[in-house]
CSV table of C-alpha atoms in Angstrom, one decimal:
chain,number,residue,atom,x,y,z
Y,894,MET,CA,-122.3,32.8,-86.1
Y,895,SER,CA,-120.0,31.9,-88.9
Y,896,ASN,CA,-116.7,33.9,-89.1
Y,897,LYS,CA,-115.9,32.5,-92.4
Y,898,VAL,CA,-116.9,34.1,-95.9
Y,899,ALA,CA,-116.2,31.1,-98.8
Y,900,ILE,CA,-116.2,32.5,-102.3
Y,901,ILE,CA,-116.0,30.7,-105.6
Y,902,ALA,CA,-114.7,32.9,-108.6
Y,903,SER,CA,-115.5,31.2,-111.9
Y,904,ASN,CA,-115.5,34.1,-114.3
Y,905,GLY,CA,-113.1,36.2,-116.0
Y,906,GLY,CA,-114.1,39.5,-116.7
Y,907,LEU,CA,-113.1,42.9,-114.9
Y,908,PHE,CA,-117.0,43.4,-113.5
Y,909,ASP,CA,-116.3,39.4,-112.3
Y,910,ALA,CA,-113.0,40.8,-110.4
Y,911,TYR,CA,-114.6,43.6,-109.1
Y,912,LYS,CA,-117.4,41.7,-107.3
Y,913,VAL,CA,-115.0,38.9,-106.0
Y,914,PHE,CA,-112.6,41.0,-104.6
Y,915,ASN,CA,-114.6,43.9,-103.2
Y,916,ILE,CA,-116.5,41.6,-101.0
Y,917,ALA,CA,-113.7,39.7,-100.2
Y,918,THR,CA,-111.6,42.7,-98.7
Y,919,ALA,CA,-114.6,44.1,-97.4
Y,920,ALA,CA,-115.5,40.8,-95.3
Y,921,ALA,CA,-111.6,40.3,-94.2
Y,922,ALA,CA,-111.9,44.4,-93.0
Y,923,THR,CA,-114.7,43.1,-91.2
Y,924,GLU,CA,-112.3,40.8,-89.2
Y,925,LYS,CA,-113.8,37.7,-91.5
Y,926,GLU,CA,-111.9,34.7,-92.2
Y,927,VAL,CA,-112.0,34.4,-96.3
Y,928,ALA,CA,-111.0,32.3,-98.9
Y,929,ILE,CA,-111.5,32.4,-102.7
Y,930,PHE,CA,-111.4,29.6,-104.8
Y,931,PHE,CA,-110.7,30.6,-108.1
Y,932,THR,CA,-111.6,27.7,-110.9
Y,933,PHE,CA,-112.1,27.9,-114.9
Y,934,GLU,CA,-112.2,31.5,-116.2
Y,935,GLY,CA,-111.8,32.6,-112.6
Y,936,LEU,CA,-108.1,32.0,-112.7
Y,937,ASN,CA,-107.8,35.0,-115.0
Y,938,LEU,CA,-108.4,37.2,-111.6
Y,939,ILE,CA,-105.1,35.9,-110.5
Y,940,HIS,CA,-102.8,35.2,-113.7
Y,941,LYS,CA,-99.9,37.4,-113.5
Y,942,GLN,CA,-100.7,39.0,-117.1
Y,943,ALA,CA,-104.3,38.6,-117.5
Y,944,MET,CA,-105.4,40.3,-114.1
Y,945,GLN,CA,-103.5,43.4,-115.5
Y,946,GLN,CA,-106.1,43.6,-118.4
Y,947,LEU,CA,-109.2,42.0,-117.6
Y,948,PRO,CA,-112.0,42.3,-120.4
Y,949,MET,CA,-115.1,44.6,-119.9
Y,950,PRO,CA,-118.2,42.6,-120.8
Y,951,GLU,CA,-119.3,43.5,-124.8
Y,952,GLY,CA,-120.7,46.4,-125.1
Y,953,ARG,CA,-120.3,48.0,-122.0
Y,954,GLU,CA,-116.3,49.1,-122.8
Y,955,HIS,CA,-117.7,52.8,-122.2
Y,956,PHE,CA,-118.1,52.0,-118.5
Y,957,ALA,CA,-114.1,52.4,-118.0
Y,958,GLU,CA,-114.7,56.2,-117.7
Y,959,GLY,CA,-117.2,55.8,-114.8
Y,960,PHE,CA,-114.4,53.6,-112.9
Y,961,LYS,CA,-111.8,56.2,-113.6
Y,962,LYS,CA,-114.4,58.9,-112.1
Y,963,ALA,CA,-116.0,57.0,-108.9
Y,964,ASN,CA,-111.9,56.2,-108.3
Y,965,VAL,CA,-112.3,52.9,-107.8
Y,966,PRO,CA,-109.0,51.1,-107.3
Y,967,SER,CA,-107.5,48.9,-109.9
Y,968,ILE,CA,-107.6,45.0,-109.6
Y,969,PRO,CA,-104.1,44.5,-108.8
Y,970,GLU,CA,-104.5,47.1,-105.8
Y,971,LEU,CA,-107.6,45.3,-104.8
Y,972,VAL,CA,-106.0,41.9,-104.8
Y,973,GLU,CA,-102.7,43.3,-103.0
Y,974,MET,CA,-105.1,44.4,-100.7
Y,975,ALA,CA,-107.0,41.3,-100.2
Y,976,GLN,CA,-103.8,39.5,-99.6
Y,977,GLU,CA,-102.6,41.9,-96.9
Y,978,LEU,CA,-105.9,41.6,-95.1
Y,979,GLY,CA,-105.0,37.8,-95.0
Y,980,VAL,CA,-107.7,36.6,-97.5
Y,981,LYS,CA,-106.6,32.9,-98.8
Y,982,PHE,CA,-106.3,32.5,-102.2
Y,983,ILE,CA,-106.9,29.0,-103.8
Y,984,GLY,CA,-106.3,28.2,-107.4
Y,985,CYS,CA,-108.2,25.1,-108.4
Y,986,GLN,CA,-105.3,22.2,-109.7
Y,987,MET,CA,-107.6,20.5,-112.1
Y,988,THR,CA,-108.5,24.0,-113.9
Y,989,MET,CA,-104.8,24.6,-114.2
Y,990,ASP,CA,-104.0,21.4,-115.3
Y,991,VAL,CA,-106.5,21.8,-118.2
Y,992,MET,CA,-105.5,25.1,-119.1
Y,993,GLY,CA,-101.4,24.0,-119.0
Y,994,LEU,CA,-101.0,26.6,-116.2
Y,995,THR,CA,-98.4,26.3,-113.1
Y,996,LYS,CA,-98.2,27.9,-109.7
Y,997,GLU,CA,-95.7,30.3,-111.5
Y,998,ASP,CA,-98.1,31.8,-113.9
Y,999,PHE,CA,-100.0,33.2,-111.0
Y,1000,ILE,CA,-99.4,36.0,-108.3
Y,1001,ASP,CA,-97.6,35.2,-105.2
Y,1002,GLY,CA,-99.0,33.9,-102.0
Y,1003,ILE,CA,-101.6,31.5,-103.5
Y,1004,GLU,CA,-102.5,27.6,-102.5
Y,1005,VAL,CA,-103.1,25.4,-105.2
Y,1006,GLY,CA,-105.7,22.9,-104.3
Y,1007,GLY,CA,-108.9,20.9,-105.3
Y,1008,ALA,CA,-112.3,21.1,-104.5
Y,1009,VAL,CA,-112.1,19.4,-101.3
Y,1010,THR,CA,-109.8,21.7,-100.5
Y,1011,PHE,CA,-112.3,24.6,-100.7
Y,1012,LEU,CA,-115.3,22.7,-99.3
Y,1013,GLU,CA,-113.3,21.8,-96.1
Y,1014,PHE,CA,-113.2,25.6,-95.3
Y,1015,ALA,CA,-116.6,26.5,-96.8
Y,1016,LYS,CA,-118.3,23.7,-94.8
Y,1017,ASP,CA,-119.0,26.1,-91.7
Y,1018,ALA,CA,-118.6,29.3,-93.5
Y,1019,SER,CA,-121.9,31.7,-93.8
Y,1020,PRO,CA,-122.3,33.2,-96.4
Y,1021,SER,CA,-120.9,31.1,-99.2
Y,1022,LEU,CA,-120.8,33.0,-102.7
Y,1023,THR,CA,-120.3,32.1,-106.3
Y,1024,PHE,CA,-119.5,34.8,-108.9
F,150,MET,CA,-115.3,64.4,-77.2
F,151,GLU,CA,-111.5,63.9,-77.4
F,152,ILE,CA,-110.6,62.3,-81.1
F,153,ASN,CA,-107.5,60.3,-81.2
F,154,LYS,CA,-107.1,60.0,-84.8
F,155,VAL,CA,-108.7,61.4,-88.0
F,156,LEU,CA,-109.0,59.4,-91.0
F,157,ASP,CA,-109.6,61.3,-94.2
F,158,ALA,CA,-111.2,58.6,-96.7
F,159,LYS,CA,-112.9,61.1,-98.8
F,160,GLY,CA,-113.0,60.5,-102.8
F,161,LEU,CA,-112.5,56.9,-102.1
F,162,ALA,CA,-115.2,54.1,-103.4
F,163,CYS,CA,-116.0,51.2,-101.7
F,164,PRO,CA,-114.6,49.1,-100.5
F,165,MET,CA,-111.9,51.3,-99.7
F,166,PRO,CA,-113.2,53.4,-96.6
F,167,ILE,CA,-114.2,50.2,-94.8
F,168,VAL,CA,-110.5,48.9,-95.7
F,169,ARG,CA,-109.0,52.2,-94.6
F,170,THR,CA,-111.0,52.5,-91.1
F,171,LYS,CA,-110.2,48.9,-90.2
F,172,LYS,CA,-106.7,49.9,-90.4
F,173,ALA,CA,-106.6,53.0,-88.7
F,174,MET,CA,-108.9,51.5,-85.9
F,175,ASP,CA,-106.0,48.7,-86.0
F,176,THR,CA,-103.8,51.3,-84.7
F,177,LEU,CA,-105.8,52.6,-82.0
F,178,GLU,CA,-106.3,51.5,-78.5
F,179,SER,CA,-109.4,50.4,-76.6
F,180,GLY,CA,-111.6,53.4,-75.8
F,181,GLN,CA,-109.9,55.5,-77.9
F,182,ILE,CA,-112.3,57.3,-80.9
F,183,LEU,CA,-111.6,57.4,-84.6
F,184,GLU,CA,-112.8,60.0,-86.9
F,185,VAL,CA,-113.6,58.9,-90.3
F,186,GLN,CA,-114.3,61.4,-93.5
F,187,VAL,CA,-115.9,60.2,-96.0
F,188,THR,CA,-118.1,61.1,-99.3
F,189,ASP,CA,-119.2,57.7,-100.5
F,190,LYS,CA,-122.7,57.7,-99.8
F,191,GLY,CA,-122.7,53.9,-99.3
F,192,ALA,CA,-120.4,54.4,-96.4
F,193,LEU,CA,-123.6,55.6,-94.5
F,194,ALA,CA,-125.1,52.2,-94.1
F,195,ASP,CA,-121.6,50.3,-94.7
F,196,LEU,CA,-119.7,52.0,-92.1
F,197,THR,CA,-122.9,51.6,-89.5
F,198,ALA,CA,-122.9,47.9,-90.2
F,199,TRP,CA,-119.0,47.6,-89.9
F,200,THR,CA,-119.1,49.1,-86.8
F,201,VAL,CA,-121.6,46.9,-85.3
F,202,ALA,CA,-120.1,43.6,-86.9
F,203,ALA,CA,-116.1,44.7,-85.7
F,204,GLY,CA,-117.9,45.3,-82.3
F,205,HIS,CA,-117.4,48.8,-81.9
F,206,THR,CA,-119.7,52.0,-81.0
F,207,LEU,CA,-120.8,54.5,-83.6
F,208,LEU,CA,-120.8,57.6,-81.4
F,209,ASP,CA,-122.3,60.1,-83.5
F,210,HIS,CA,-122.0,60.8,-87.4
F,211,LYS,CA,-123.4,64.0,-89.3
F,212,GLU,CA,-123.2,65.1,-92.9
F,213,GLU,CA,-122.3,68.2,-93.8
F,214,ALA,CA,-122.0,69.6,-97.8
F,215,ASP,CA,-121.1,66.2,-99.4
F,216,VAL,CA,-118.9,65.1,-96.2
F,217,LEU,CA,-120.3,62.3,-94.1
F,218,THR,CA,-118.2,62.2,-90.7
F,219,PHE,CA,-118.5,59.3,-88.2
F,220,TYR,CA,-117.2,59.0,-84.8
F,221,ILE,CA,-116.4,55.2,-83.9
F,222,LYS,CA,-114.9,54.4,-80.4
F,223,LYS,CA,-112.8,51.3,-80.4
F,224,SER,CA,-114.1,48.4,-78.3
């Protein structure tokens, strides 16, 4: 049985962030080795400013109240928890270059790498997930 | 049954009950028992699965009012 979970985060909305970080923290808390590859809009999820106010899908803004009522942790809280549990964050170098971003634009503790960095990690991971 | 630690995770949503349980379990020694109290309905299946995946033993669980209580023995 694989002890690794590999996740690709390629979308940058609030719902996407919850999908990514809930699975990642749950897996890490279940003794899995977890890596997330953030690419294209997915980079928003670990961008210092963007992650503080990720957008809801259009027309779904009313869910904000539901999030509060369900006592769901904020994205910055989930990110901190994920890092504390040892989840590895890999920022996609190519997307960062395209968007004119550097490592300093992102939260501390991330790695920057290319597709092969992620593929090497994911080759014996199960499951591999894409969001 | 001698409980070594009680975790109050009531009112917390997924994945927090699991994360808190993991952290509480890390502070115990092999053979000790953790009591976990949650109100997240998903935790019934989730904590049961977590216990198996983490290699611990679910000794018992009960449901009273809206609170689910689990007794987990550390492996």
